[in-house]
Coordinates of C-alpha atoms in Angstrom, one line a residue:
X1 CA -62.5 -13.1 13.8
X2 CA -59.5 -10.9 13.3
X3 CA -57.7 -9.8 16.4
X4 CA -57.3 -6.0 17.0
X5 CA -54.1 -5.8 19.1
X6 CA -53.5 -2.7 21.3
X7 CA -50.8 -0.6 19.7
X8 CA -51.4 2.6 21.6
X9 CA -48.8 2.0 24.3
X10 CA -46.4 4.9 25.0
X11 CA -43.6 5.3 22.5
X12 CA -40.3 3.7 23.5
X13 CA -37.5 6.2 24.4
X14 CA -35.1 4.2 22.1
X15 CA -35.9 3.5 18.4
X16 CA -35.1 -0.2 18.1
X17 CA -35.7 -0.2 14.3
X18 CA -33.3 2.7 13.6
X19 CA -29.8 1.5 12.5
X20 CA -28.3 4.7 14.0
X21 CA -29.4 3.5 17.5
X22 CA -26.7 0.8 17.4
X23 CA -23.9 3.1 16.4
X24 CA -23.2 3.5 20.2
X25 CA -23.9 -0.1 21.1
X26 CA -26.7 -2.5 21.6
X27 CA -29.5 -0.8 23.7
X28 CA -29.5 -3.4 26.5
X29 CA -31.2 -1.0 28.9
X30 CA -34.2 -0.6 26.5
X31 CA -34.4 -4.4 26.0
X32 CA -34.4 -4.9 29.8
X33 CA -37.2 -2.4 30.1
X34 CA -39.3 -4.2 27.5
X35 CA -38.6 -7.6 29.2
X36 CA -39.9 -6.2 32.5
X37 CA -42.9 -4.5 31.1
X38 CA -44.1 -6.8 28.3
X39 CA -42.2 -9.7 26.7
X40 CA -43.9 -8.9 23.4
X41 CA -44.3 -5.1 22.8
X42 CA -45.1 -2.9 19.8
X43 CA -42.4 -0.9 17.9
X44 CA -43.5 1.9 15.6
X45 CA -41.1 2.2 12.7
X46 CA -40.2 5.7 11.7
X47 CA -40.2 6.5 7.9
X48 CA -36.7 6.4 6.4
X49 CA -35.6 8.1 3.2
X50 CA -33.3 6.0 1.1
X51 CA -31.3 7.3 -1.9
X52 CA -31.7 5.6 -5.4
X53 CA -31.0 6.5 -9.0
X54 CA -34.7 7.2 -9.5
X55 CA -34.7 9.6 -6.6
X56 CA -35.3 9.3 -2.8
X57 CA -37.4 6.3 -1.7
X58 CA -39.5 6.7 1.5
X59 CA -39.4 3.4 3.3
X60 CA -42.3 3.4 5.7
X61 CA -42.2 0.3 7.9
X62 CA -45.4 -1.3 9.1
X63 CA -44.3 -1.5 12.7
X64 CA -43.8 -4.8 14.5
X65 CA -43.9 -6.9 17.7
X66 CA -40.6 -7.0 19.5
X67 CA -40.1 -10.4 21.2
X68 CA -37.5 -9.8 23.9
X69 CA -37.6 -12.6 26.5
X70 CA -35.8 -15.9 26.2
X71 CA -39.0 -17.9 26.7
X72 CA -41.0 -16.0 24.1
X73 CA -38.2 -16.2 21.5
X74 CA -37.9 -19.9 22.0
X75 CA -41.7 -20.4 21.8
X76 CA -42.0 -18.4 18.5
X77 CA -38.9 -20.2 17.0
X78 CA -40.4 -23.6 17.7
X79 CA -43.6 -22.7 15.8
X80 CA -42.5 -22.0 12.2
X81 CA -45.9 -22.8 10.9
X82 CA -47.3 -19.9 12.9
X83 CA -44.4 -17.5 12.7
X84 CA -43.2 -17.8 9.1
X85 CA -39.8 -17.0 7.6
X86 CA -41.1 -17.2 4.1
X87 CA -44.3 -15.2 4.1
X88 CA -42.5 -11.9 4.1
X89 CA -38.9 -12.9 4.6
X90 CA -36.6 -12.9 7.6
X91 CA -35.3 -9.4 7.4
X92 CA -36.7 -6.3 9.2
X93 CA -37.3 -4.3 6.1
X94 CA -40.5 -5.3 4.2
X95 CA -40.0 -6.4 0.5
X96 CA -41.3 -3.5 -1.6
X97 CA -42.8 -5.6 -4.4
X98 CA -43.9 -9.2 -5.2
X99 CA -40.8 -9.6 -7.3
X100 CA -38.6 -8.5 -4.4
X101 CA -40.3 -11.1 -2.2
X102 CA -39.8 -13.9 -4.7
X103 CA -36.2 -12.9 -4.9
X104 CA -35.5 -13.0 -1.2
X105 CA -37.4 -16.3 -0.8
X106 CA -34.7 -18.0 -2.7
X107 CA -32.4 -17.4 0.3
X108 CA -32.4 -20.3 2.8
X109 CA -33.2 -18.1 5.8
X110 CA -36.3 -16.8 4.0
X111 CA -37.8 -20.2 3.4
X112 CA -40.3 -22.4 5.2
X113 CA -40.7 -26.1 5.1
X114 CA -40.8 -28.2 2.9
X115 CA -38.5 -26.1 0.7
X116 CA -36.3 -25.1 3.6
X117 CA -35.8 -28.7 4.6
X118 CA -34.9 -29.9 1.1
X119 CA -32.5 -27.1 0.3
X120 CA -30.8 -27.2 3.8
X121 CA -30.2 -30.9 3.3
X122 CA -27.9 -30.0 0.3
X123 CA -25.1 -28.6 2.4
X124 CA -25.9 -29.8 6.0
X125 CA -23.4 -32.7 5.8
X126 CA -20.6 -30.2 5.3
X127 CA -21.3 -28.5 8.6
X128 CA -21.8 -31.5 11.0
X129 CA -19.4 -31.6 14.0
X130 CA -17.5 -34.4 12.4
X131 CA -17.1 -32.6 9.1
X132 CA -16.1 -29.4 10.7
X133 CA -13.6 -31.3 12.9
X134 CA -11.7 -32.3 9.8
X135 CA -11.1 -28.6 9.1
X136 CA -9.4 -28.1 12.5
X137 CA -5.8 -28.2 11.3
X138 CA -6.6 -25.9 8.4
X139 CA -8.4 -23.4 10.7
X140 CA -5.6 -23.6 13.3
X141 CA -3.0 -22.9 10.7
X142 CA -4.8 -19.8 9.4
X143 CA -5.4 -18.5 12.9
X144 CA -1.7 -19.0 13.8
X145 CA -0.4 -17.3 10.7
X146 CA -2.8 -14.3 10.9
X147 CA -2.1 -13.7 14.7
X148 CA 1.6 -14.1 14.2
X149 CA 1.5 -11.3 11.6
X150 CA -0.6 -9.1 13.9
X151 CA 1.8 -9.6 16.9
X152 CA 4.8 -8.6 14.7
X153 CA 3.3 -5.1 14.6
X154 CA 3.3 -2.6 17.5
X155 CA -0.3 -1.8 16.7
X156 CA -3.0 -3.6 14.6
X157 CA -6.7 -3.4 14.0
X158 CA -8.6 -6.3 15.5
X159 CA -11.3 -6.2 12.8
X160 CA -9.4 -5.8 9.5
X161 CA -6.1 -7.4 10.5
X162 CA -7.5 -10.3 12.5
X163 CA -11.2 -10.9 12.8
X164 CA -11.9 -10.5 9.1
X165 CA -8.9 -12.4 7.9
X166 CA -9.3 -15.8 9.6
X167 CA -12.9 -16.5 8.5
X168 CA -12.2 -15.2 5.0
X169 CA -9.2 -17.5 4.5
X170 CA -11.3 -20.5 5.9
X171 CA -14.2 -19.6 3.6
X172 CA -12.0 -19.3 0.5
X173 CA -10.7 -22.8 1.2
X174 CA -14.1 -24.2 1.9
X175 CA -15.6 -22.7 -1.3
X176 CA -12.6 -23.6 -3.4
X177 CA -11.9 -20.1 -4.6
X178 CA -8.5 -18.3 -4.8
X179 CA -7.4 -16.8 -1.5
X180 CA -6.6 -13.6 -3.3
X181 CA -10.3 -13.2 -4.0
X182 CA -11.3 -13.2 -0.3
X183 CA -11.4 -9.5 -0.1
X184 CA -14.1 -9.4 -2.8
X185 CA -16.2 -11.5 -0.4
X186 CA -15.4 -9.0 2.4
X187 CA -16.5 -6.1 0.3
X188 CA -19.8 -7.7 -0.9
X189 CA -20.8 -8.8 2.6
X190 CA -20.1 -5.3 4.0
X191 CA -22.3 -3.7 1.3
X192 CA -25.1 -6.2 1.8
X193 CA -25.2 -6.7 5.6
X194 CA -23.9 -3.2 6.4
X195 CA -26.4 -1.8 3.9
X196 CA -27.6 1.0 6.3
X197 CA -24.1 2.1 7.3
X198 CA -23.1 5.4 5.6
X199 CA -19.6 3.9 4.8
X200 CA -21.2 1.0 2.9
X201 CA -24.0 2.7 1.0
X202 CA -26.1 4.5 3.6
X203 CA -29.2 2.6 2.5
X204 CA -28.6 3.3 -1.2
X205 CA -30.8 0.8 -3.0
X206 CA -28.7 0.9 -6.2
X207 CA -25.5 0.2 -4.2
X208 CA -27.2 -2.8 -2.6
X209 CA -28.3 -4.1 -6.0
X210 CA -24.9 -3.5 -7.5
X211 CA -23.3 -5.6 -4.8
X212 CA -25.7 -8.4 -5.5
X213 CA -25.0 -8.2 -9.2
X214 CA -21.2 -8.3 -8.8
X215 CA -21.4 -11.3 -6.4
X216 CA -23.8 -13.2 -8.6
X217 CA -21.6 -12.7 -11.7
X218 CA -18.7 -14.1 -9.8
X219 CA -20.7 -17.0 -8.4
X220 CA -22.0 -17.9 -11.9
X221 CA -18.4 -18.1 -13.3
X222 CA -17.4 -20.4 -10.4
X223 CA -20.5 -22.6 -11.0
X224 CA -19.7 -22.9 -14.7
X225 CA -16.1 -23.9 -13.9
X226 CA -17.3 -26.6 -11.4
X227 CA -19.8 -28.1 -13.8
X228 CA -17.1 -28.4 -16.4
X229 CA -14.4 -29.7 -14.0
X230 CA -15.9 -30.8 -10.7
X231 CA -13.8 -30.7 -7.5
X232 CA -14.1 -32.0 -4.0
X233 CA -15.5 -28.7 -2.6
X234 CA -18.7 -27.1 -1.4
X235 CA -19.3 -25.1 -4.6
X236 CA -19.2 -28.3 -6.7
X237 CA -21.8 -29.8 -4.4
X238 CA -24.0 -26.7 -4.8
X239 CA -23.5 -26.4 -8.6
X240 CA -24.5 -30.1 -9.2
X241 CA -27.0 -30.6 -6.4
X242 CA -30.6 -31.5 -7.1
X243 CA -33.5 -30.5 -4.9
X244 CA -36.9 -32.2 -5.3
X245 CA -35.5 -33.9 -8.4
X246 CA -34.2 -30.8 -10.2
X247 CA -30.9 -28.9 -10.2
X248 CA -30.7 -25.6 -8.5
X249 CA -31.4 -22.7 -11.0
X250 CA -28.6 -20.2 -11.6
X251 CA -30.4 -17.7 -9.4
X252 CA -31.0 -20.3 -6.6
X253 CA -27.4 -21.3 -6.8
X254 CA -26.2 -17.7 -6.5
X255 CA -28.5 -17.0 -3.6
X256 CA -27.3 -20.0 -1.7
X257 CA -23.6 -19.3 -2.5
X258 CA -24.0 -15.7 -1.4
X259 CA -25.6 -16.8 1.9
X260 CA -22.6 -18.9 2.6
X261 CA -20.3 -16.1 1.7
X262 CA -22.1 -13.6 4.0
X263 CA -22.8 -16.0 6.9
X264 CA -19.4 -17.5 6.6
X265 CA -17.4 -14.3 7.1
X266 CA -19.6 -11.5 8.4
X267 CA -21.0 -13.1 11.5
X268 CA -17.8 -14.9 12.5
X269 CA -15.8 -11.6 12.0
X270 CA -18.1 -9.8 14.4
X271 CA -18.0 -12.7 16.9
X272 CA -14.2 -12.6 16.9
X273 CA -13.9 -8.9 17.2
X274 CA -16.6 -8.6 19.8
X275 CA -14.9 -11.4 21.8
X276 CA -11.6 -9.6 21.8
X277 CA -13.4 -6.4 22.9
X278 CA -15.1 -8.3 25.8
X279 CA -11.8 -9.7 27.0
X280 CA -10.0 -6.4 26.9
X281 CA -12.8 -4.6 28.7
X282 CA -13.2 -7.3 31.3
X283 CA -9.7 -7.8 32.6
X284 CA -10.8 -10.0 35.5
X285 CA -12.4 -12.6 33.2
X286 CA -9.5 -12.3 30.7
X287 CA -7.0 -13.0 33.4
X288 CA -9.0 -15.9 34.7
X289 CA -9.1 -17.4 31.2
X290 CA -5.4 -16.8 30.8
X291 CA -4.6 -18.6 34.0
X292 CA -7.0 -21.5 33.3
X293 CA -5.5 -22.1 29.9
X294 CA -6.8 -24.0 26.9
X295 CA -9.0 -26.5 28.8
X296 CA -11.3 -23.6 29.7
X297 CA -11.8 -22.5 26.1
X298 CA -14.9 -24.5 25.2
X299 CA -16.9 -23.0 28.0
X300 CA -15.5 -19.5 27.4
X301 CA -16.3 -19.7 23.7
X302 CA -20.0 -20.4 24.5
X303 CA -20.1 -17.4 26.9
X304 CA -18.5 -15.1 24.3
X305 CA -21.0 -16.3 21.7
X306 CA -23.8 -15.4 24.1
X307 CA -22.2 -12.1 25.1
X308 CA -21.6 -10.8 21.6
X309 CA -24.7 -12.2 19.8
X310 CA -23.5 -11.2 16.3
X311 CA -27.0 -11.6 14.7
X312 CA -29.2 -9.4 16.9
X313 CA -32.6 -10.3 15.4
X314 CA -34.6 -12.1 12.7
X315 CA -38.1 -11.3 11.5
X316 CA -41.1 -13.6 11.2
X317 CA -44.6 -13.0 10.0
X318 CA -47.8 -14.3 11.7
X319 CA -49.6 -16.7 9.4
X320 CA -52.9 -16.4 11.4
X321 CA -54.4 -14.7 14.4
X322 CA -52.4 -16.0 17.4
X323 CA -51.0 -15.2 20.8
X324 CA -47.4 -15.0 22.1
X325 CA -46.6 -14.5 25.8
X326 CA -50.1 -13.3 26.4
X327 CA -50.0 -10.8 23.6
X328 CA -52.6 -11.1 20.8
X329 CA -51.0 -11.0 17.4
X330 CA -53.0 -10.6 14.1
X331 CA -52.4 -12.5 10.9
X332 CA -49.8 -10.7 8.8
X333 CA -48.2 -8.9 11.7
X334 CA -44.4 -8.6 11.7
X335 CA -42.8 -10.3 14.6
X336 CA -39.1 -9.7 15.4
X337 CA -37.1 -12.2 17.5
X338 CA -34.4 -10.3 19.5
X339 CA -31.7 -12.8 20.3
X340 CA -29.6 -9.9 21.7
X341 CA -32.3 -9.4 24.3
X342 CA -33.1 -13.0 25.0
X343 CA -29.4 -13.7 25.7
X344 CA -29.5 -11.1 28.6
X345 CA -32.7 -12.5 30.1
X346 CA -31.8 -13.3 33.8
X347 CA -34.9 -15.5 34.1
X348 CA -33.3 -18.0 31.7
X349 CA -29.7 -17.2 32.2
X350 CA -29.0 -16.1 35.8
X351 CA -26.6 -13.1 36.0
X352 CA -26.9 -12.6 32.3
X353 CA -25.7 -9.0 32.5
X354 CA -22.3 -10.3 33.7
X355 CA -19.6 -11.8 31.5
X356 CA -18.8 -15.2 33.1
X357 CA -16.4 -17.3 31.0
X358 CA -17.0 -20.3 33.3
X359 CA -20.8 -20.1 32.8
X360 CA -22.3 -23.6 32.6
X361 CA -25.0 -24.3 31.6
X362 CA -25.4 -21.6 28.9
X363 CA -28.7 -21.8 27.0
X364 CA -28.0 -18.9 24.7
X365 CA -29.8 -18.3 21.5
X366 CA -27.0 -16.8 19.4
X367 CA -27.3 -19.5 16.8
X368 CA -31.1 -19.5 16.9
X369 CA -33.2 -22.5 17.8
X370 CA -35.6 -24.7 15.8
X371 CA -35.4 -25.5 12.0
X372 CA -33.4 -22.3 11.3
X373 CA -30.6 -23.2 13.8
X374 CA -27.4 -21.8 12.3
X375 CA -25.7 -24.3 9.9
X376 CA -22.3 -22.8 10.6
X377 CA -22.5 -22.9 14.4
X378 CA -19.8 -25.6 14.8
X379 CA -17.5 -23.8 12.3
X380 CA -17.9 -20.4 14.1
X381 CA -17.0 -22.1 17.4
X382 CA -14.0 -23.7 15.9
X383 CA -12.7 -20.5 14.4
X384 CA -13.2 -18.5 17.6
X385 CA -11.5 -21.3 19.6
X386 CA -8.6 -21.3 17.2
X387 CA -8.1 -17.6 17.4
X388 CA -8.3 -17.6 21.2
X389 CA -5.9 -20.5 21.4
X390 CA -3.2 -18.6 19.5
X391 CA -4.0 -15.2 21.2
X392 CA -4.3 -16.6 24.8
X393 CA -0.6 -16.3 25.8
X394 CA -0.6 -12.6 24.7
X395 CA -4.1 -11.5 25.9
X396 CA -2.9 -9.7 29.1
X397 CA -0.7 -7.5 27.0
X398 CA -3.4 -6.5 24.5
X399 CA -5.1 -3.1 25.2
X400 CA -7.2 -0.7 23.2
X401 CA -5.3 2.0 21.4
X402 CA -7.9 4.3 19.9
X403 CA -11.6 4.7 19.4
X404 CA -13.8 1.8 18.2
X405 CA -16.0 2.5 15.2
X406 CA -19.3 0.5 15.3
X407 CA -21.4 -0.6 12.3
X408 CA -24.6 1.3 11.9
X409 CA -27.0 -1.7 11.7
X410 CA -30.1 -2.9 13.4
X411 CA -29.3 -6.5 12.3
X412 CA -25.7 -7.4 13.2
X413 CA -23.8 -6.4 16.3
X414 CA -20.7 -5.3 14.5
X415 CA -17.5 -3.3 14.9
X416 CA -15.8 -1.8 11.9
X417 CA -12.5 -0.8 13.5
X418 CA -10.8 -1.5 16.8
X419 CA -7.1 -0.5 17.1
X420 CA -5.1 -2.2 19.8
X421 CA -1.5 -2.4 20.8
X422 CA 0.4 -5.2 22.5
X423 CA 2.6 -4.1 25.4
X424 CA 6.1 -5.3 25.3

């Protein structure tokens, strides 16, 4: 018998689904209220008008269950058969057509087992701790060069001059593409992940599709080159890989390549910039880290990953009538796992509203949990650690030098611009 969940609760004072809400920061007070009142609570999505070449498109979301406590997010993440990534995709916006759904299902994060397991296996060996460890010298060199260039200026932008540059250089090397092309990757990921931000398209469907098309055309050229002349790089592995006895189609290759492009630079960029912001705004913790030195970095990195939580949420869809944290959920309901809220849950992480760079243990969920645990977690940690290692001697002299501009997104916790200066 179908469950008829109660969706008549009073409207929340903050619209969690609205990208504009996050222009002033993550609404931690609203998440705290929801954790107190109901770990799983209903969010009504307001209709949004999106521009397109065919005229305005009204995007009327179905509404969803917001999962806000650490325990509930963990529980749902560990039941992928009940809370599916593939049924309607992992993004908050619903696919508009069956074709749209089939398109997004070719992206790893929008797959369920067994397809997810088979495709993930293609690249998982590249991101093991041992494999990432072999990139240490390369990552360190990039961090040192970029930070040296920043420090030579009286003033620089943490996002564009530092946080974007390091992961882009690492990604260009990892994918075996010219470093000069790294800013193409930056532009595509901004337009795709920052889709709702007015600067990057303002929800324009055509601009989004154009970014996909440009990225796919580039990826196909790279794939053709690797198939003609294989190299020892990740793109060759993808271009020649077989899943379930067959080679990836061109579209599947492009989707996988684009996922690596976006995840490899977008999330790490926001992690680095958010970490610098946290250190500047919490001088006591910054000075403690500066005094403790490099030995304290591994623990500090985990806390900064928790504090920033670059990916704020992923969506799941209930495959049948079920229950989560005492809340009945009907088959087909949208369920959104809020890592940004779970990481501030004091029941799981005591004193979670306080930045504590010596926090241990630190059971944060910034990289997810379960079968969709972030493939690039070890690389993200390495890149942030390399940046902090090079920046650590200069941290006490770094201070904000103008307003920060945040990304208008309900998906990533991002900063677009953060000017700083380094006192002499």
